[in-house]
């Protein structure tokens, strides 16, 4: 299956010894957005060390104005607080949602843990409604585990 077949390339990016973590995270965003047809925007938001805000470290897809998101705001901010995956089948049905593009119909946000602490997240937008399944959740949890090893 497509997602499984990407694991080898993600691992290769993680193991590139010469690159900084942030560069590797950018390469992972580029890979996933390019290779998975319904991943229209892929980004990593990371928690500030002291302030309750998320900061966009890397992204692939249309540029967004939302480079800093307070904890609790939008889907991303809610995941920063809940520590749980958030799959949104229809973004228009959400009250606490930050729109980055009028084309987006569904979204998934998966927290990224380091030593048991929620330190950030991968956020994926799709222009297709109900785009994400448990297969995406399991794959993206795996991606975040790999990224956690280089942070
Ligand atoms: N939709 C997100 C904001 C980030 S953009 O999707 C890039 C949210 O509601 O938190």
Short mmCIF file of N, CA and C and ligand atoms in Angstrom, two decimals:
data_model
loop_
_atom_site.label_atom_id
_atom_site.label_comp_id
_atom_site.label_asym_id
_atom_site.label_seq_id
_atom_site.Cartn_x
_atom_site.Cartn_y
_atom_site.Cartn_z
N UNK A 1 0.83 -1.19 0.00
CA UNK A 1 0.00 0.00 0.00
C UNK A 1 0.86 1.24 0.00
N UNK A 2 0.31 2.32 -0.52
CA UNK A 2 1.07 3.55 -0.75
C UNK A 2 1.75 4.11 0.52
N UNK A 3 0.98 4.23 1.60
CA UNK A 3 1.55 4.83 2.81
C UNK A 3 2.71 3.98 3.31
N UNK A 4 2.51 2.66 3.35
CA UNK A 4 3.57 1.76 3.82
C UNK A 4 4.82 1.90 2.97
N UNK A 5 4.61 2.08 1.68
CA UNK A 5 5.76 2.13 0.76
C UNK A 5 6.58 3.41 0.96
N UNK A 6 6.01 4.39 1.65
CA UNK A 6 6.75 5.64 1.90
C UNK A 6 7.67 5.55 3.11
N UNK A 7 7.48 4.50 3.91
CA UNK A 7 8.27 4.40 5.15
C UNK A 7 9.77 4.33 4.88
N UNK A 8 10.12 3.63 3.80
CA UNK A 8 11.54 3.49 3.48
C UNK A 8 12.17 4.86 3.21
N UNK A 9 11.42 5.70 2.47
CA UNK A 9 11.95 7.03 2.13
C UNK A 9 11.99 7.94 3.36
N UNK A 10 10.99 7.82 4.22
CA UNK A 10 11.01 8.61 5.46
C UNK A 10 12.23 8.21 6.30
N UNK A 11 12.46 6.92 6.41
CA UNK A 11 13.61 6.43 7.17
C UNK A 11 14.92 6.95 6.59
N UNK A 12 15.00 6.97 5.28
CA UNK A 12 16.23 7.45 4.62
C UNK A 12 16.46 8.92 4.97
N UNK A 13 15.39 9.72 4.99
CA UNK A 13 15.52 11.15 5.34
C UNK A 13 15.98 11.28 6.80
N UNK A 14 15.35 10.51 7.69
CA UNK A 14 15.69 10.57 9.12
C UNK A 14 17.17 10.23 9.33
N UNK A 15 17.66 9.26 8.57
CA UNK A 15 19.02 8.77 8.79
C UNK A 15 20.10 9.62 8.11
N UNK A 16 19.70 10.63 7.34
CA UNK A 16 20.69 11.53 6.73
C UNK A 16 21.45 12.25 7.83
N UNK A 17 22.70 11.86 8.03
CA UNK A 17 23.41 12.37 9.21
C UNK A 17 23.81 13.83 9.08
N UNK A 18 23.92 14.34 7.87
CA UNK A 18 24.47 15.68 7.70
C UNK A 18 23.45 16.79 7.86
N UNK A 19 22.17 16.47 7.88
CA UNK A 19 21.15 17.51 7.91
C UNK A 19 20.64 17.79 9.33
N UNK A 20 20.24 19.04 9.55
CA UNK A 20 19.59 19.40 10.81
C UNK A 20 18.18 18.82 10.83
N UNK A 21 17.62 18.65 12.04
CA UNK A 21 16.27 18.08 12.18
C UNK A 21 15.24 18.87 11.37
N UNK A 22 15.35 20.17 11.43
CA UNK A 22 14.36 21.01 10.74
C UNK A 22 14.38 20.79 9.23
N UNK A 23 15.56 20.59 8.70
CA UNK A 23 15.69 20.34 7.25
C UNK A 23 15.07 18.99 6.91
N UNK A 24 15.31 18.01 7.77
CA UNK A 24 14.72 16.68 7.55
C UNK A 24 13.20 16.76 7.62
N UNK A 25 12.69 17.54 8.54
CA UNK A 25 11.24 17.68 8.68
C UNK A 25 10.65 18.34 7.43
N UNK A 26 11.38 19.30 6.86
CA UNK A 26 10.93 19.91 5.61
C UNK A 26 10.90 18.86 4.49
N UNK A 27 11.91 18.03 4.44
CA UNK A 27 11.97 17.01 3.39
C UNK A 27 10.83 16.01 3.54
N UNK A 28 10.47 15.71 4.78
CA UNK A 28 9.34 14.78 5.01
C UNK A 28 8.03 15.44 4.56
N UNK A 29 7.86 16.71 4.86
CA UNK A 29 6.66 17.43 4.39
C UNK A 29 6.58 17.38 2.87
N UNK A 30 7.70 17.68 2.22
CA UNK A 30 7.72 17.68 0.75
C UNK A 30 7.39 16.31 0.19
N UNK A 31 7.99 15.28 0.79
CA UNK A 31 7.76 13.90 0.32
C UNK A 31 6.28 13.52 0.44
N UNK A 32 5.71 13.74 1.61
CA UNK A 32 4.32 13.30 1.84
C UNK A 32 3.35 14.09 0.97
N UNK A 33 3.57 15.40 0.86
CA UNK A 33 2.64 16.22 0.06
C UNK A 33 2.74 15.85 -1.41
N UNK A 34 3.93 15.50 -1.83
CA UNK A 34 4.14 15.15 -3.24
C UNK A 34 3.61 13.75 -3.57
N UNK A 35 3.74 12.82 -2.64
CA UNK A 35 3.47 11.41 -2.95
C UNK A 35 2.05 10.93 -2.62
N UNK A 36 1.39 11.60 -1.69
CA UNK A 36 0.04 11.14 -1.32
C UNK A 36 -0.96 12.13 -1.93
N UNK A 37 -1.77 11.64 -2.84
CA UNK A 37 -2.61 12.53 -3.68
C UNK A 37 -3.53 13.41 -2.86
N UNK A 38 -4.04 12.89 -1.73
CA UNK A 38 -5.01 13.66 -0.95
C UNK A 38 -4.38 14.43 0.20
N UNK A 39 -3.03 14.44 0.30
CA UNK A 39 -2.32 15.29 1.27
C UNK A 39 -2.00 16.60 0.55
N UNK A 40 -2.89 17.59 0.67
CA UNK A 40 -2.70 18.83 -0.09
C UNK A 40 -1.84 19.84 0.64
N UNK A 41 -1.80 19.76 1.96
CA UNK A 41 -0.93 20.64 2.76
C UNK A 41 -0.41 19.80 3.92
N UNK A 42 0.91 19.84 4.12
CA UNK A 42 1.54 19.06 5.19
C UNK A 42 2.47 19.98 5.97
N UNK A 43 2.32 20.02 7.28
CA UNK A 43 3.21 20.86 8.07
C UNK A 43 3.47 20.29 9.46
N UNK A 44 4.58 20.73 10.05
CA UNK A 44 4.87 20.43 11.45
C UNK A 44 4.78 21.73 12.24
N UNK A 45 3.88 21.75 13.22
CA UNK A 45 3.83 22.82 14.20
C UNK A 45 4.48 22.31 15.47
N UNK A 46 5.38 23.10 16.05
CA UNK A 46 6.07 22.69 17.26
C UNK A 46 5.81 23.66 18.41
N UNK A 47 5.65 23.10 19.60
CA UNK A 47 5.34 23.93 20.77
C UNK A 47 6.55 24.78 21.16
N UNK A 48 6.26 26.03 21.52
CA UNK A 48 7.29 26.92 22.05
C UNK A 48 7.80 26.35 23.37
N UNK A 49 9.06 26.61 23.69
CA UNK A 49 9.63 26.01 24.91
C UNK A 49 8.98 26.51 26.19
N UNK A 50 8.56 27.77 26.18
CA UNK A 50 7.97 28.32 27.41
C UNK A 50 6.56 28.87 27.24
N UNK A 51 6.25 29.39 26.06
CA UNK A 51 4.92 29.99 25.82
C UNK A 51 3.95 28.93 25.32
N UNK A 52 2.62 29.07 25.62
CA UNK A 52 1.63 28.10 25.14
C UNK A 52 1.21 28.40 23.69
N UNK A 53 2.18 28.30 22.78
CA UNK A 53 1.91 28.55 21.37
C UNK A 53 2.61 27.50 20.50
N UNK A 54 1.99 27.25 19.35
CA UNK A 54 2.57 26.35 18.35
C UNK A 54 3.20 27.20 17.25
N UNK A 55 4.35 26.75 16.74
CA UNK A 55 5.06 27.51 15.71
C UNK A 55 5.32 26.62 14.50
N UNK A 56 5.02 27.15 13.33
CA UNK A 56 5.18 26.38 12.10
C UNK A 56 6.67 26.27 11.77
N UNK A 57 7.17 25.04 11.80
CA UNK A 57 8.60 24.80 11.53
C UNK A 57 8.83 24.50 10.06
N UNK A 58 7.92 23.75 9.47
CA UNK A 58 8.11 23.37 8.07
C UNK A 58 6.76 23.09 7.46
N UNK A 59 6.66 23.27 6.15
CA UNK A 59 5.38 23.04 5.49
C UNK A 59 5.58 22.80 4.00
N UNK A 60 4.67 22.05 3.41
CA UNK A 60 4.62 21.87 1.97
C UNK A 60 3.18 22.11 1.53
N UNK A 61 3.01 22.86 0.46
CA UNK A 61 1.69 23.27 0.01
C UNK A 61 1.60 24.79 0.06
N UNK A 62 0.40 25.31 -0.11
CA UNK A 62 0.20 26.77 -0.13
C UNK A 62 0.72 27.40 1.15
N UNK A 63 1.42 28.53 1.05
CA UNK A 63 1.86 29.22 2.27
C UNK A 63 0.65 29.60 3.13
N UNK A 64 0.84 29.60 4.44
CA UNK A 64 -0.26 29.98 5.34
C UNK A 64 0.14 31.18 6.18
N UNK A 65 -0.85 32.00 6.54
CA UNK A 65 -0.60 33.12 7.45
C UNK A 65 -0.50 32.64 8.89
N UNK A 66 -0.99 31.41 9.14
CA UNK A 66 -1.11 30.92 10.52
C UNK A 66 0.17 30.20 10.94
N UNK A 67 1.21 31.00 11.16
CA UNK A 67 2.50 30.42 11.52
C UNK A 67 2.66 30.29 13.04
N UNK A 68 1.82 30.99 13.79
CA UNK A 68 1.81 30.83 15.25
C UNK A 68 0.36 30.63 15.69
N UNK A 69 0.11 29.55 16.41
CA UNK A 69 -1.26 29.22 16.85
C UNK A 69 -1.25 29.04 18.37
N UNK A 70 -2.09 29.81 19.09
CA UNK A 70 -2.16 29.63 20.55
C UNK A 70 -2.74 28.26 20.92
N UNK A 71 -2.27 27.68 22.00
CA UNK A 71 -2.85 26.44 22.52
C UNK A 71 -4.36 26.66 22.69
N UNK A 72 -5.17 25.68 22.30
CA UNK A 72 -6.62 25.76 22.45
C UNK A 72 -7.34 26.28 21.23
N UNK A 73 -6.62 27.00 20.35
CA UNK A 73 -7.26 27.59 19.16
C UNK A 73 -7.13 26.65 17.95
N UNK A 74 -8.25 26.49 17.24
CA UNK A 74 -8.24 25.68 16.03
C UNK A 74 -8.03 24.21 16.35
N UNK A 75 -7.97 23.42 15.31
CA UNK A 75 -7.76 21.97 15.47
C UNK A 75 -6.38 21.73 16.08
N UNK A 76 -5.39 22.47 15.56
CA UNK A 76 -4.02 22.29 16.04
C UNK A 76 -3.90 22.63 17.52
N UNK A 77 -4.44 23.79 17.88
CA UNK A 77 -4.35 24.22 19.28
C UNK A 77 -5.07 23.28 20.23
N UNK A 78 -6.14 22.66 19.76
CA UNK A 78 -6.86 21.70 20.60
C UNK A 78 -6.02 20.45 20.84
N UNK A 79 -5.29 20.01 19.80
CA UNK A 79 -4.45 18.82 19.95
C UNK A 79 -3.27 19.10 20.88
N UNK A 80 -2.80 20.34 20.88
CA UNK A 80 -1.71 20.71 21.80
C UNK A 80 -2.13 20.50 23.24
N UNK A 81 -3.44 20.63 23.50
CA UNK A 81 -3.96 20.50 24.87
C UNK A 81 -4.45 19.08 25.16
N UNK A 82 -5.08 18.44 24.16
CA UNK A 82 -5.71 17.12 24.39
C UNK A 82 -4.72 15.96 24.33
N UNK A 83 -3.60 16.14 23.62
CA UNK A 83 -2.61 15.09 23.39
C UNK A 83 -3.19 13.92 22.58
N UNK A 84 -4.27 14.16 21.86
CA UNK A 84 -4.92 13.07 21.12
C UNK A 84 -5.02 13.41 19.63
N UNK A 85 -5.03 12.36 18.81
CA UNK A 85 -5.26 12.55 17.38
C UNK A 85 -6.61 13.25 17.17
N UNK A 86 -6.67 14.07 16.13
CA UNK A 86 -7.93 14.76 15.79
C UNK A 86 -8.14 14.59 14.29
N UNK A 87 -9.16 13.82 13.94
CA UNK A 87 -9.51 13.62 12.53
C UNK A 87 -10.79 14.41 12.27
N UNK A 88 -10.74 15.31 11.31
CA UNK A 88 -11.89 16.14 10.98
C UNK A 88 -12.37 15.79 9.56
N UNK A 89 -13.52 15.15 9.49
CA UNK A 89 -14.06 14.74 8.18
C UNK A 89 -14.57 15.92 7.38
N UNK A 90 -15.10 16.93 8.11
CA UNK A 90 -15.67 18.11 7.44
C UNK A 90 -15.29 19.34 8.25
N UNK A 91 -14.32 20.09 7.77
CA UNK A 91 -13.82 21.23 8.56
C UNK A 91 -14.90 22.29 8.77
N UNK A 92 -15.88 22.37 7.86
CA UNK A 92 -16.92 23.41 7.97
C UNK A 92 -17.88 23.12 9.12
N UNK A 93 -17.87 21.90 9.61
CA UNK A 93 -18.75 21.53 10.73
C UNK A 93 -18.10 21.85 12.08
N UNK A 94 -16.85 22.35 12.05
CA UNK A 94 -16.12 22.63 13.29
C UNK A 94 -16.26 24.10 13.69
N UNK A 95 -16.59 24.35 14.94
CA UNK A 95 -16.67 25.73 15.43
C UNK A 95 -15.27 26.29 15.69
N UNK A 96 -14.45 25.49 16.34
CA UNK A 96 -13.10 25.93 16.71
C UNK A 96 -12.13 25.46 15.63
N UNK A 97 -12.10 26.21 14.54
CA UNK A 97 -11.32 25.83 13.37
C UNK A 97 -10.68 27.08 12.78
N UNK A 98 -9.41 26.97 12.36
CA UNK A 98 -8.73 28.09 11.72
C UNK A 98 -8.57 27.74 10.24
N UNK A 99 -9.24 28.48 9.37
CA UNK A 99 -9.18 28.18 7.94
C UNK A 99 -7.89 28.74 7.34
N UNK A 100 -7.15 27.87 6.66
CA UNK A 100 -5.93 28.31 5.99
C UNK A 100 -6.17 28.48 4.50
N UNK A 101 -7.14 27.76 3.97
CA UNK A 101 -7.43 27.84 2.53
C UNK A 101 -8.90 27.50 2.33
N UNK A 102 -9.54 28.17 1.38
CA UNK A 102 -10.96 27.90 1.12
C UNK A 102 -11.16 26.53 0.50
N UNK A 103 -10.09 25.93 0.01
CA UNK A 103 -10.22 24.64 -0.67
C UNK A 103 -10.24 23.45 0.28
N UNK A 104 -9.79 23.65 1.52
CA UNK A 104 -9.64 22.53 2.46
C UNK A 104 -11.00 22.01 2.91
N UNK A 105 -11.14 20.67 2.89
CA UNK A 105 -12.41 20.07 3.33
C UNK A 105 -12.24 19.16 4.54
N UNK A 106 -11.08 18.53 4.67
CA UNK A 106 -10.85 17.68 5.85
C UNK A 106 -9.42 17.84 6.34
N UNK A 107 -9.19 17.38 7.58
CA UNK A 107 -7.89 17.65 8.21
C UNK A 107 -7.58 16.56 9.22
N UNK A 108 -6.30 16.26 9.40
CA UNK A 108 -5.90 15.38 10.48
C UNK A 108 -4.69 16.00 11.19
N UNK A 109 -4.73 15.96 12.52
CA UNK A 109 -3.60 16.45 13.32
C UNK A 109 -3.22 15.34 14.29
N UNK A 110 -1.93 14.98 14.29
CA UNK A 110 -1.42 13.90 15.15
C UNK A 110 -0.33 14.46 16.05
N UNK A 111 -0.48 14.34 17.37
CA UNK A 111 0.56 14.87 18.26
C UNK A 111 1.88 14.13 18.13
N UNK A 112 2.96 14.87 18.40
CA UNK A 112 4.31 14.31 18.33
C UNK A 112 4.89 14.31 19.74
N UNK A 113 5.24 13.13 20.21
CA UNK A 113 5.71 12.99 21.60
C UNK A 113 7.21 12.75 21.65
N UNK A 114 7.84 13.38 22.65
CA UNK A 114 9.25 13.10 22.94
C UNK A 114 9.34 12.83 24.44
N UNK A 115 9.81 11.65 24.82
CA UNK A 115 9.85 11.25 26.23
C UNK A 115 8.49 11.45 26.90
N UNK A 116 7.44 11.09 26.18
CA UNK A 116 6.08 11.16 26.72
C UNK A 116 5.45 12.54 26.74
N UNK A 117 6.19 13.55 26.28
CA UNK A 117 5.66 14.93 26.29
C UNK A 117 5.22 15.33 24.88
N UNK A 118 4.05 15.95 24.81
CA UNK A 118 3.52 16.45 23.54
C UNK A 118 4.28 17.72 23.15
N UNK A 119 5.19 17.59 22.17
CA UNK A 119 6.05 18.74 21.83
C UNK A 119 5.69 19.38 20.49
N UNK A 120 4.70 18.83 19.81
CA UNK A 120 4.32 19.39 18.51
C UNK A 120 3.35 18.47 17.81
N UNK A 121 3.30 18.60 16.52
CA UNK A 121 2.29 17.82 15.78
C UNK A 121 2.56 17.87 14.29
N UNK A 122 2.04 16.87 13.60
CA UNK A 122 1.97 16.96 12.14
C UNK A 122 0.52 17.27 11.80
N UNK A 123 0.35 18.22 10.87
CA UNK A 123 -0.98 18.69 10.47
C UNK A 123 -1.10 18.48 8.97
N UNK A 124 -2.17 17.81 8.55
CA UNK A 124 -2.39 17.58 7.11
C UNK A 124 -3.79 18.03 6.73
N UNK A 125 -3.85 18.83 5.67
CA UNK A 125 -5.13 19.29 5.12
C UNK A 125 -5.38 18.57 3.81
N UNK A 126 -6.66 18.29 3.55
CA UNK A 126 -7.02 17.69 2.26
C UNK A 126 -8.14 18.50 1.62
N UNK A 127 -8.07 18.62 0.32
CA UNK A 127 -9.14 19.28 -0.44
C UNK A 127 -10.28 18.31 -0.73
N UNK A 128 -10.14 17.08 -0.25
CA UNK A 128 -11.16 16.04 -0.38
C UNK A 128 -11.84 15.87 0.98
N UNK A 129 -13.17 15.78 1.00
CA UNK A 129 -13.89 15.54 2.25
C UNK A 129 -13.63 14.12 2.75
N UNK A 130 -13.62 13.93 4.06
CA UNK A 130 -13.45 12.60 4.68
C UNK A 130 -12.25 11.85 4.09
N UNK A 131 -11.14 12.55 3.95
CA UNK A 131 -10.00 11.96 3.26
C UNK A 131 -9.22 10.96 4.12
N UNK A 132 -9.31 11.12 5.46
CA UNK A 132 -8.38 10.39 6.32
C UNK A 132 -9.02 9.21 7.05
N UNK A 133 -8.27 8.10 7.09
CA UNK A 133 -8.73 6.87 7.74
C UNK A 133 -7.76 6.52 8.87
N UNK A 134 -8.06 5.40 9.54
CA UNK A 134 -7.14 4.95 10.59
C UNK A 134 -5.78 4.57 10.01
N UNK A 135 -5.74 4.21 8.74
CA UNK A 135 -4.44 3.91 8.11
C UNK A 135 -3.56 5.15 8.10
N UNK A 136 -4.17 6.32 7.84
CA UNK A 136 -3.40 7.57 7.89
C UNK A 136 -2.93 7.85 9.31
N UNK A 137 -3.82 7.63 10.28
CA UNK A 137 -3.43 7.87 11.68
C UNK A 137 -2.23 7.01 12.07
N UNK A 138 -2.31 5.70 11.76
CA UNK A 138 -1.21 4.80 12.15
C UNK A 138 0.07 5.21 11.45
N UNK A 139 -0.01 5.54 10.16
CA UNK A 139 1.18 5.94 9.41
C UNK A 139 1.78 7.23 9.98
N UNK A 140 0.94 8.21 10.26
CA UNK A 140 1.44 9.51 10.74
C UNK A 140 1.97 9.41 12.17
N UNK A 141 1.39 8.51 12.98
CA UNK A 141 1.96 8.25 14.31
C UNK A 141 3.38 7.71 14.15
N UNK A 142 3.53 6.82 13.19
CA UNK A 142 4.85 6.24 12.91
C UNK A 142 5.83 7.34 12.46
N UNK A 143 5.38 8.21 11.55
CA UNK A 143 6.24 9.30 11.07
C UNK A 143 6.68 10.16 12.26
N UNK A 144 5.73 10.50 13.14
CA UNK A 144 6.07 11.34 14.30
C UNK A 144 7.06 10.64 15.24
N UNK A 145 6.90 9.32 15.39
CA UNK A 145 7.87 8.59 16.22
C UNK A 145 9.27 8.72 15.64
N UNK A 146 9.37 8.62 14.32
CA UNK A 146 10.70 8.75 13.68
C UNK A 146 11.25 10.15 13.90
N UNK A 147 10.40 11.16 13.71
CA UNK A 147 10.86 12.54 13.89
C UNK A 147 11.27 12.78 15.35
N UNK A 148 10.54 12.15 16.27
CA UNK A 148 10.86 12.29 17.69
C UNK A 148 12.27 11.83 18.01
N UNK A 149 12.81 10.91 17.23
CA UNK A 149 14.16 10.40 17.50
C UNK A 149 15.25 11.40 17.14
N UNK A 150 14.91 12.42 16.32
CA UNK A 150 15.96 13.39 15.90
C UNK A 150 15.79 14.76 16.59
N UNK A 151 14.82 14.84 17.48
CA UNK A 151 14.58 16.12 18.17
C UNK A 151 15.17 16.11 19.57
N1 LIG B 1 -6.69 24.31 10.28
C1 LIG B 1 -5.76 24.42 11.36
C2 LIG B 1 -4.81 25.57 11.18
C3 LIG B 1 -3.58 25.25 10.44
S1 LIG B 1 -3.81 25.21 8.77
O1 LIG B 1 -4.60 24.01 8.47
C4 LIG B 1 -2.40 25.15 7.95
C5 LIG B 1 -6.50 24.54 12.67
O2 LIG B 1 -7.73 24.70 12.69
O3 LIG B 1 -5.84 24.49 13.70
#
